[in-house]
């Protein structure tokens, strides 16, 4: 390796004086790098100096009022990550209590940050979740007063408007202990029973015309109560208490039943778990619009496995495959079959997939299985059924089939080109031009187009029909 390569080993050879000069040059004009350098200097002095610098940065973030756009948000997230890293590496190892207080203050920064930026990408939320995870890591080394900690948690969760304290109860369960969890349950019930205060009413004023601020505040309280009690029940291993937060109807929801059944399974109550899942599956089958049932199916399958109901499990897996070409269900089904029987069953399944009504789903399944020859066959025999607007599936599929089945890849790309031009989708012209170029590159590999037009004939037909779409043809001629 060259002695001029920028790496740690070569830089160390420059000596401390030269490196110090380089650092000073690099941090000039960069507030972020200057903060990082000061943090490293503080770390050399000890955890107290680092903690003091972190608190100063927290205060600065709380005072800030300017809007943070997406570019500035990336720098902010990097800054927040750096603060968490400093807490973890320089403080948590030597003083868990100090680290806990700093992390708590870190989470309390959330409102001042969320109010100034759009976190639809979840970047800020991800950093907040990392802070909760770090609290969970140091919680076993904490020795707080359980009741005081329980009261802090209730206040924080009740006031959190952005979910920044989500997961704080599981994270601190060991530090709370039995006494703290019991106290948290008691004060949560008492808090939820109290009428909303003026601050709550002011917060929800003008939220809607159909509900009064009192009604909204009450619903919010009950929702928070339900979440807290569920977390406590989980921490105490009390499945019945966890279930008690839901009505009989809610226990049939595909979004709720799997979680409840999973907890029953973990508690060894397999029959109860199966009953919950079966009621939920029945309720879902009766709906005109169904939620994704993958979580329901996974827990249902585990129930059947634990109960030794192999025949019922195989029937379920086969039916699940036939409904939506589930690769997971088919693989699991085949593993339950004796040797050689699985080969015939796989052939039957792939035959079924070839005739599946939704052609794009059939192609996607056969490519991912993989069964590329069958996928190419579906494309060529059912080309008229292809939907050129399904560009995610067709683009990926064409790339996968091109090496061995260039004609099938070409047909998939042609249908996307036609869909773009027929619909006048000018924003997709660049993609369509690329697809047409890919068709041309495949042309030399295709010996026989069969009943399909050659590439030259296809292009001539496009020009005759869409010759006035100059924006597209300019891209083709580039």
Coordinates of C-alpha atoms in Angstrom, one line a residue:
X1 CA 0.0 0.0 0.0
X2 CA 1.3 3.5 -0.9
X3 CA 2.7 5.5 2.0
X4 CA 0.5 8.4 0.7
X5 CA -2.7 6.5 1.2
X6 CA -5.0 8.3 3.6
X7 CA -5.4 5.8 6.5
X8 CA -4.9 5.8 10.2
X9 CA -1.5 4.2 10.1
X10 CA 0.0 6.7 7.7
X11 CA -1.5 9.7 9.4
X12 CA -0.1 8.6 12.8
X13 CA 3.4 8.9 11.3
X14 CA 2.9 12.6 10.7
X15 CA 3.2 13.2 14.5
X16 CA 1.0 15.0 16.9
X17 CA 2.0 18.6 16.0
X18 CA 1.3 18.1 12.3
X19 CA -2.0 16.3 12.9
X20 CA -3.1 19.1 15.3
X21 CA -2.5 21.6 12.6
X22 CA -4.5 19.5 10.1
X23 CA -7.4 19.2 12.6
X24 CA -7.5 23.0 13.1
X25 CA -7.6 23.6 9.4
X26 CA -10.4 21.0 8.9
X27 CA -12.7 22.3 11.7
X28 CA -12.5 25.9 10.6
X29 CA -15.9 27.0 9.3
X30 CA -17.6 23.8 10.5
X31 CA -19.6 24.1 13.7
X32 CA -20.3 20.4 13.7
X33 CA -16.6 19.4 13.5
X34 CA -15.7 22.0 16.1
X35 CA -18.2 20.5 18.5
X36 CA -16.8 17.0 17.8
X37 CA -13.3 18.2 18.5
X38 CA -14.3 19.9 21.8
X39 CA -16.1 16.7 22.8
X40 CA -12.9 14.7 22.2
X41 CA -10.9 17.2 24.3
X42 CA -13.5 16.9 27.1
X43 CA -13.4 13.1 26.9
X44 CA -9.6 13.3 27.6
X45 CA -10.4 15.3 30.8
X46 CA -12.9 12.8 32.1
X47 CA -16.7 12.0 32.1
X48 CA -17.7 15.1 34.1
X49 CA -16.3 17.4 31.4
X50 CA -18.0 15.4 28.7
X51 CA -21.3 15.5 30.6
X52 CA -21.0 19.3 31.0
X53 CA -20.4 19.7 27.2
X54 CA -23.3 17.5 26.4
X55 CA -25.7 19.5 28.6
X56 CA -24.5 22.7 26.9
X57 CA -25.4 21.2 23.6
X58 CA -28.8 20.1 24.9
X59 CA -29.5 23.7 26.0
X60 CA -28.5 25.0 22.6
X61 CA -30.8 22.6 20.8
X62 CA -33.7 23.6 23.1
X63 CA -33.2 27.3 22.4
X64 CA -33.1 26.9 18.7
X65 CA -36.2 28.0 16.8
X66 CA -35.2 27.9 13.1
X67 CA -36.7 25.4 10.7
X68 CA -34.6 22.4 9.8
X69 CA -34.8 21.4 6.1
X70 CA -33.9 17.9 4.9
X71 CA -30.3 18.8 4.3
X72 CA -29.8 20.3 7.7
X73 CA -31.7 17.4 9.2
X74 CA -29.0 14.9 8.1
X75 CA -26.4 17.0 9.9
X76 CA -28.7 17.2 13.0
X77 CA -29.2 13.5 13.1
X78 CA -25.4 13.0 12.8
X79 CA -25.0 15.4 15.7
X80 CA -27.5 13.6 17.8
X81 CA -25.9 10.3 17.0
X82 CA -22.6 11.8 18.1
X83 CA -24.1 12.9 21.4
X84 CA -25.5 9.4 22.0
X85 CA -22.1 7.9 21.2
X86 CA -20.4 10.2 23.6
X87 CA -22.8 9.2 26.4
X88 CA -22.3 5.5 25.6
X89 CA -18.6 5.4 25.3
X90 CA -17.5 8.1 27.8
X91 CA -20.1 8.1 30.5
X92 CA -22.3 5.0 30.6
X93 CA -19.4 2.6 31.4
X94 CA -18.3 4.6 34.5
X95 CA -21.5 6.3 35.7
X96 CA -24.7 4.6 34.7
X97 CA -26.8 7.1 36.8
X98 CA -25.3 10.1 35.0
X99 CA -25.8 8.4 31.7
X100 CA -29.4 7.7 32.5
X101 CA -30.1 11.4 33.4
X102 CA -28.4 12.5 30.2
X103 CA -30.4 10.1 28.1
X104 CA -33.6 11.2 29.7
X105 CA -32.8 14.8 28.9
X106 CA -32.0 13.7 25.4
X107 CA -35.5 12.3 24.9
X108 CA -37.0 15.5 26.3
X109 CA -35.4 17.3 23.4
X110 CA -37.8 15.6 21.0
X111 CA -40.6 18.3 21.0
X112 CA -38.2 21.1 20.3
X113 CA -36.8 19.1 17.4
X114 CA -39.9 17.7 15.9
X115 CA -41.6 21.1 15.9
X116 CA -38.9 22.4 13.6
X117 CA -38.5 19.6 11.0
X118 CA -40.4 17.1 8.9
X119 CA -39.5 13.6 10.2
X120 CA -41.5 11.6 7.7
X121 CA -38.4 9.6 6.9
X122 CA -38.2 8.6 10.6
X123 CA -34.5 9.7 11.0
X124 CA -35.1 11.7 14.2
X125 CA -37.4 9.0 15.5
X126 CA -34.7 6.4 14.9
X127 CA -32.2 8.3 17.1
X128 CA -34.8 8.6 19.8
X129 CA -35.4 4.9 19.7
X130 CA -31.6 4.3 20.0
X131 CA -31.7 6.4 23.2
X132 CA -34.4 4.2 24.7
X133 CA -32.3 1.1 23.7
X134 CA -29.3 2.6 25.5
X135 CA -31.4 3.2 28.6
X136 CA -32.4 -0.5 28.4
X137 CA -28.7 -1.4 28.3
X138 CA -27.7 0.5 31.4
X139 CA -31.0 -0.1 33.4
X140 CA -29.7 -3.2 35.1
X141 CA -26.9 -1.1 36.7
X142 CA -29.3 1.5 38.1
X143 CA -30.5 1.6 41.7
X144 CA -33.2 4.3 41.6
X145 CA -36.1 4.6 44.0
X146 CA -38.7 2.5 42.2
X147 CA -41.7 4.7 43.1
X148 CA -39.9 7.9 42.0
X149 CA -38.9 6.3 38.7
X150 CA -42.5 5.1 38.2
X151 CA -43.8 8.6 38.6
X152 CA -41.2 10.1 36.2
X153 CA -42.2 7.5 33.6
X154 CA -45.9 8.2 33.9
X155 CA -45.3 12.0 33.6
X156 CA -43.0 11.5 30.6
X157 CA -45.3 9.1 28.7
X158 CA -48.4 11.2 29.4
X159 CA -46.7 14.3 28.1
X160 CA -44.9 12.8 25.1
X161 CA -46.5 14.1 22.0
X162 CA -44.2 12.5 19.5
X163 CA -43.8 9.0 20.9
X164 CA -40.3 9.7 22.1
X165 CA -40.8 7.7 25.3
X166 CA -42.3 4.7 23.5
X167 CA -40.7 1.5 24.9
X168 CA -39.5 3.2 28.1
X169 CA -41.3 0.8 30.4
X170 CA -39.8 -2.4 28.9
X171 CA -36.4 -0.5 28.9
X172 CA -36.6 0.3 32.6
X173 CA -38.6 -2.8 33.8
X174 CA -35.6 -4.3 35.6
X175 CA -34.8 -1.0 37.4
X176 CA -38.5 -0.6 38.4
X177 CA -38.8 -4.1 39.8
X178 CA -42.0 -5.5 41.2
X179 CA -42.6 -2.6 43.5
X180 CA -42.1 0.0 40.8
X181 CA -44.3 -1.7 38.3
X182 CA -47.1 -2.1 40.8
X183 CA -46.8 1.5 41.8
X184 CA -46.8 2.6 38.1
X185 CA -50.0 0.6 37.6
X186 CA -51.7 2.2 40.6
X187 CA -50.8 5.8 39.7
X188 CA -51.7 5.2 36.0
X189 CA -55.2 4.1 37.0
X190 CA -55.5 7.1 39.3
X191 CA -54.3 9.5 36.6
X192 CA -56.6 8.1 33.9
X193 CA -59.6 8.4 36.3
X194 CA -59.0 12.2 36.8
X195 CA -60.9 14.7 34.6
X196 CA -58.7 16.5 32.1
X197 CA -56.9 19.6 33.3
X198 CA -57.0 23.0 31.6
X199 CA -53.7 22.3 29.9
X200 CA -55.2 19.2 28.2
X201 CA -58.3 21.1 27.1
X202 CA -56.2 23.9 25.6
X203 CA -54.0 21.3 23.7
X204 CA -57.1 19.7 22.0
X205 CA -59.1 22.8 21.4
X206 CA -60.0 23.0 17.7
X207 CA -58.9 19.5 16.9
X208 CA -62.3 18.6 15.4
X209 CA -65.9 19.6 15.0
X210 CA -67.4 16.2 16.0
X211 CA -65.7 15.9 19.4
X212 CA -65.2 18.3 22.2
X213 CA -61.8 18.9 23.8
X214 CA -63.0 17.0 26.8
X215 CA -63.9 13.9 24.7
X216 CA -60.6 14.0 22.9
X217 CA -58.6 14.4 26.1
X218 CA -60.5 11.5 27.7
X219 CA -59.8 9.2 24.7
X220 CA -56.1 10.2 24.7
X221 CA -55.9 9.4 28.4
X222 CA -57.5 6.0 28.0
X223 CA -55.3 5.2 25.0
X224 CA -52.1 6.1 27.0
X225 CA -53.5 4.1 30.0
X226 CA -54.0 1.1 27.8
X227 CA -50.5 1.2 26.4
X228 CA -48.9 1.6 29.9
X229 CA -50.8 -1.2 31.4
X230 CA -50.0 -3.5 28.5
X231 CA -46.3 -2.8 28.9
X232 CA -46.6 -3.4 32.6
X233 CA -48.4 -6.7 32.0
X234 CA -45.7 -7.7 29.6
X235 CA -43.0 -6.9 32.0
X236 CA -44.7 -8.9 34.7
X237 CA -45.5 -11.8 32.4
X238 CA -49.3 -11.3 33.0
X239 CA -51.0 -12.4 29.8
X240 CA -54.5 -12.0 31.1
X241 CA -53.8 -8.4 32.2
X242 CA -52.4 -7.7 28.7
X243 CA -55.6 -9.2 27.1
X244 CA -57.8 -7.2 29.4
X245 CA -57.0 -4.0 27.6
X246 CA -59.0 -5.3 24.5
X247 CA -62.6 -5.9 23.9
X248 CA -63.9 -9.2 22.5
X249 CA -64.3 -7.6 19.1
X250 CA -60.7 -6.1 19.2
X251 CA -59.3 -9.5 19.9
X252 CA -60.5 -10.6 16.4
X253 CA -58.6 -7.8 14.6
X254 CA -55.6 -9.0 12.5
X255 CA -53.6 -6.2 13.9
X256 CA -54.1 -7.3 17.5
X257 CA -54.8 -11.0 17.6
X258 CA -51.3 -12.2 16.6
X259 CA -49.6 -10.2 19.4
X260 CA -52.1 -11.6 22.0
X261 CA -51.8 -15.2 20.7
X262 CA -48.0 -14.9 20.7
X263 CA -48.0 -14.0 24.4
X264 CA -50.3 -16.9 25.1
X265 CA -48.0 -19.3 23.2
X266 CA -45.0 -18.0 25.2
X267 CA -47.0 -18.7 28.4
X268 CA -47.6 -22.3 27.2
X269 CA -51.4 -21.7 26.7
X270 CA -51.5 -23.1 23.2
X271 CA -55.2 -23.9 23.0
X272 CA -56.1 -20.4 24.1
X273 CA -53.7 -19.0 21.5
X274 CA -55.3 -21.1 18.8
X275 CA -58.8 -20.1 19.8
X276 CA -57.8 -16.4 19.5
X277 CA -56.3 -16.9 16.0
X278 CA -59.2 -19.0 14.7
X279 CA -61.7 -16.3 15.7
X280 CA -59.6 -13.6 14.1
X281 CA -59.2 -15.6 10.9
X282 CA -63.0 -16.2 10.7
X283 CA -63.6 -12.5 11.2
X284 CA -61.1 -11.5 8.5
X285 CA -62.5 -13.9 6.0
X286 CA -65.9 -12.3 6.4
X287 CA -64.6 -8.8 5.5
X288 CA -64.7 -7.4 2.1
X289 CA -61.4 -5.7 2.6
X290 CA -58.9 -7.8 4.4
X291 CA -55.7 -6.9 6.3
X292 CA -52.5 -8.7 5.4
X293 CA -52.9 -12.0 7.3
X294 CA -49.2 -13.0 7.3
X295 CA -48.8 -12.5 11.1
X296 CA -52.0 -14.4 11.7
X297 CA -50.9 -17.3 9.6
X298 CA -47.5 -17.5 11.3
X299 CA -48.9 -17.8 14.8
X300 CA -51.6 -20.1 13.5
X301 CA -49.0 -22.4 12.0
X302 CA -47.0 -22.4 15.2
X303 CA -50.1 -23.4 17.2
X304 CA -50.8 -26.3 14.9
X305 CA -47.2 -27.4 15.0
X306 CA -47.1 -27.4 18.8
X307 CA -50.4 -29.3 19.0
X308 CA -49.1 -31.9 16.5
X309 CA -51.9 -31.2 14.0
X310 CA -49.7 -31.9 10.9
X311 CA -52.6 -32.7 8.5
X312 CA -54.4 -29.4 9.4
X313 CA -51.1 -27.6 9.0
X314 CA -50.4 -29.0 5.5
X315 CA -53.9 -28.1 4.4
X316 CA -53.5 -24.6 5.7
X317 CA -50.1 -24.1 4.0
X318 CA -51.3 -25.4 0.7
X319 CA -54.4 -23.2 0.7
X320 CA -52.3 -20.1 1.8
X321 CA -50.1 -20.7 -1.2
X322 CA -53.0 -21.0 -3.6
X323 CA -54.5 -17.8 -2.4
X324 CA -51.6 -15.5 -3.0
X325 CA -48.6 -17.6 -4.2
X326 CA -46.9 -17.4 -0.9
X327 CA -43.3 -18.6 -1.2
X328 CA -43.0 -19.0 2.5
X329 CA -46.1 -21.2 2.8
X330 CA -45.1 -23.4 -0.1
X331 CA -41.5 -23.9 1.2
X332 CA -42.9 -24.9 4.6
X333 CA -45.5 -27.2 3.0
X334 CA -42.8 -29.0 0.9
X335 CA -40.6 -29.6 4.0
X336 CA -43.5 -31.5 5.7
X337 CA -43.7 -34.0 2.8
X338 CA -41.7 -37.3 2.5
X339 CA -38.8 -37.5 0.1
X340 CA -39.8 -37.6 -3.6
X341 CA -43.4 -36.6 -2.8
X342 CA -42.1 -33.0 -2.4
X343 CA -40.8 -33.1 -6.0
X344 CA -44.2 -33.9 -7.4
X345 CA -45.9 -31.4 -5.1
X346 CA -43.5 -28.7 -6.2
X347 CA -44.2 -29.4 -9.9
X348 CA -47.9 -29.2 -9.2
X349 CA -47.4 -25.9 -7.4
X350 CA -45.4 -24.4 -10.2
X351 CA -48.0 -25.6 -12.7
X352 CA -50.6 -23.8 -10.7
X353 CA -48.5 -20.6 -10.5
X354 CA -48.3 -20.5 -14.3
X355 CA -52.0 -20.2 -14.6
X356 CA -52.5 -17.9 -11.7
X357 CA -55.0 -15.1 -12.7
X358 CA -52.8 -12.2 -11.7
X359 CA -50.0 -12.6 -14.2
X360 CA -47.5 -10.1 -12.6
X361 CA -47.8 -11.9 -9.3
X362 CA -47.2 -15.2 -11.1
X363 CA -44.1 -13.9 -12.9
X364 CA -42.7 -12.4 -9.7
X365 CA -43.2 -15.7 -7.8
X366 CA -41.6 -17.8 -10.5
X367 CA -38.6 -15.6 -10.8
X368 CA -38.0 -15.5 -7.1
X369 CA -38.6 -19.2 -6.5
X370 CA -36.6 -19.5 -8.9
X371 CA -38.2 -21.1 -12.0
X372 CA -37.0 -18.8 -14.7
X373 CA -37.9 -21.0 -17.6
X374 CA -41.5 -21.1 -16.4
X375 CA -41.6 -17.4 -15.8
X376 CA -40.4 -16.8 -19.4
X377 CA -43.1 -19.2 -20.6
X378 CA -45.8 -17.2 -18.8
X379 CA -44.5 -14.0 -20.3
X380 CA -44.5 -15.3 -23.9
X381 CA -47.8 -17.2 -23.7
X382 CA -49.7 -14.4 -21.8
X383 CA -48.0 -11.4 -23.2
X384 CA -51.3 -9.7 -24.1
X385 CA -52.2 -9.8 -20.4
X386 CA -49.2 -7.9 -19.1
X387 CA -49.8 -4.5 -17.5
X388 CA -47.1 -2.1 -18.5
X389 CA -47.8 0.0 -15.4
X390 CA -46.5 -2.7 -13.2
X391 CA -43.0 -1.4 -13.9
X392 CA -41.5 -2.5 -10.5
X393 CA -42.2 -6.2 -11.2
X394 CA -41.5 -6.0 -15.0
X395 CA -38.2 -4.1 -14.7
X396 CA -36.8 -6.5 -12.1
X397 CA -38.2 -9.5 -13.9
X398 CA -36.7 -8.5 -17.3
X399 CA -33.3 -8.0 -15.7
X400 CA -33.5 -11.5 -14.2
X401 CA -34.6 -13.2 -17.4
X402 CA -32.4 -11.4 -19.9
X403 CA -29.3 -13.7 -19.6
X404 CA -31.2 -16.9 -20.6
X405 CA -34.5 -15.7 -22.0
X406 CA -33.9 -12.4 -23.9
X407 CA -37.1 -12.6 -25.8
X408 CA -39.2 -12.7 -22.6
X409 CA -37.2 -9.8 -21.2
X410 CA -37.8 -7.9 -24.4
X411 CA -41.6 -8.5 -24.3
X412 CA -41.7 -7.2 -20.7
X413 CA -39.8 -4.0 -21.6
X414 CA -41.9 -3.5 -24.8
X415 CA -45.1 -3.5 -22.8
X416 CA -43.6 -0.8 -20.4
X417 CA -42.6 1.3 -23.4
X418 CA -46.0 1.1 -24.9
X419 CA -47.8 1.8 -21.7
X420 CA -45.7 5.0 -21.2
X421 CA -46.3 6.3 -24.8
X422 CA -49.9 5.3 -25.0
X423 CA -50.6 7.1 -21.7
X424 CA -48.5 10.1 -22.6
X425 CA -46.5 9.6 -19.3
X426 CA -43.8 12.1 -20.1
X427 CA -42.2 11.8 -16.6
X428 CA -41.4 8.2 -17.6
X429 CA -40.0 8.9 -21.0
X430 CA -36.4 8.5 -19.8
X431 CA -37.2 5.0 -18.4
X432 CA -39.0 4.1 -21.5
X433 CA -36.0 5.2 -23.7
X434 CA -33.8 3.0 -21.5
X435 CA -36.1 0.0 -21.9
X436 CA -36.1 0.5 -25.7
X437 CA -32.3 0.6 -25.7
X438 CA -32.2 -2.6 -23.7
X439 CA -34.6 -4.2 -26.2
X440 CA -32.1 -3.3 -28.9
X441 CA -29.2 -4.7 -27.0
X442 CA -31.1 -8.0 -26.6
X443 CA -31.9 -8.1 -30.3
X444 CA -28.6 -9.8 -31.3
X445 CA -29.3 -12.6 -28.8
X446 CA -32.7 -13.4 -30.2
X447 CA -32.6 -15.9 -33.0
X448 CA -36.3 -16.2 -33.6
X449 CA -39.0 -13.7 -32.5
X450 CA -41.7 -16.2 -33.4
X451 CA -45.1 -14.5 -33.7
X452 CA -43.7 -11.3 -32.2
X453 CA -42.5 -8.4 -34.3
X454 CA -38.8 -8.0 -34.7
X455 CA -37.1 -5.1 -33.0
X456 CA -36.9 -3.0 -36.1
X457 CA -40.6 -3.7 -36.9
X458 CA -41.6 -2.8 -33.3
X459 CA -39.7 0.5 -33.4
X460 CA -41.2 1.4 -36.8
X461 CA -44.7 0.8 -35.4
X462 CA -43.9 3.0 -32.4
X463 CA -42.7 5.9 -34.7
X464 CA -45.8 5.6 -36.8
X465 CA -48.1 5.8 -33.7
X466 CA -46.1 8.1 -31.5
X467 CA -43.8 9.9 -33.9
X468 CA -44.9 13.3 -32.5
X469 CA -43.8 12.6 -29.0
X470 CA -40.5 14.4 -29.6
X471 CA -39.5 14.4 -25.9
X472 CA -39.3 10.6 -26.0
X473 CA -37.5 10.3 -29.3
X474 CA -34.9 12.9 -28.3
X475 CA -34.0 10.6 -25.4
X476 CA -33.8 7.6 -27.7
X477 CA -31.4 9.4 -30.1
X478 CA -29.0 10.5 -27.3

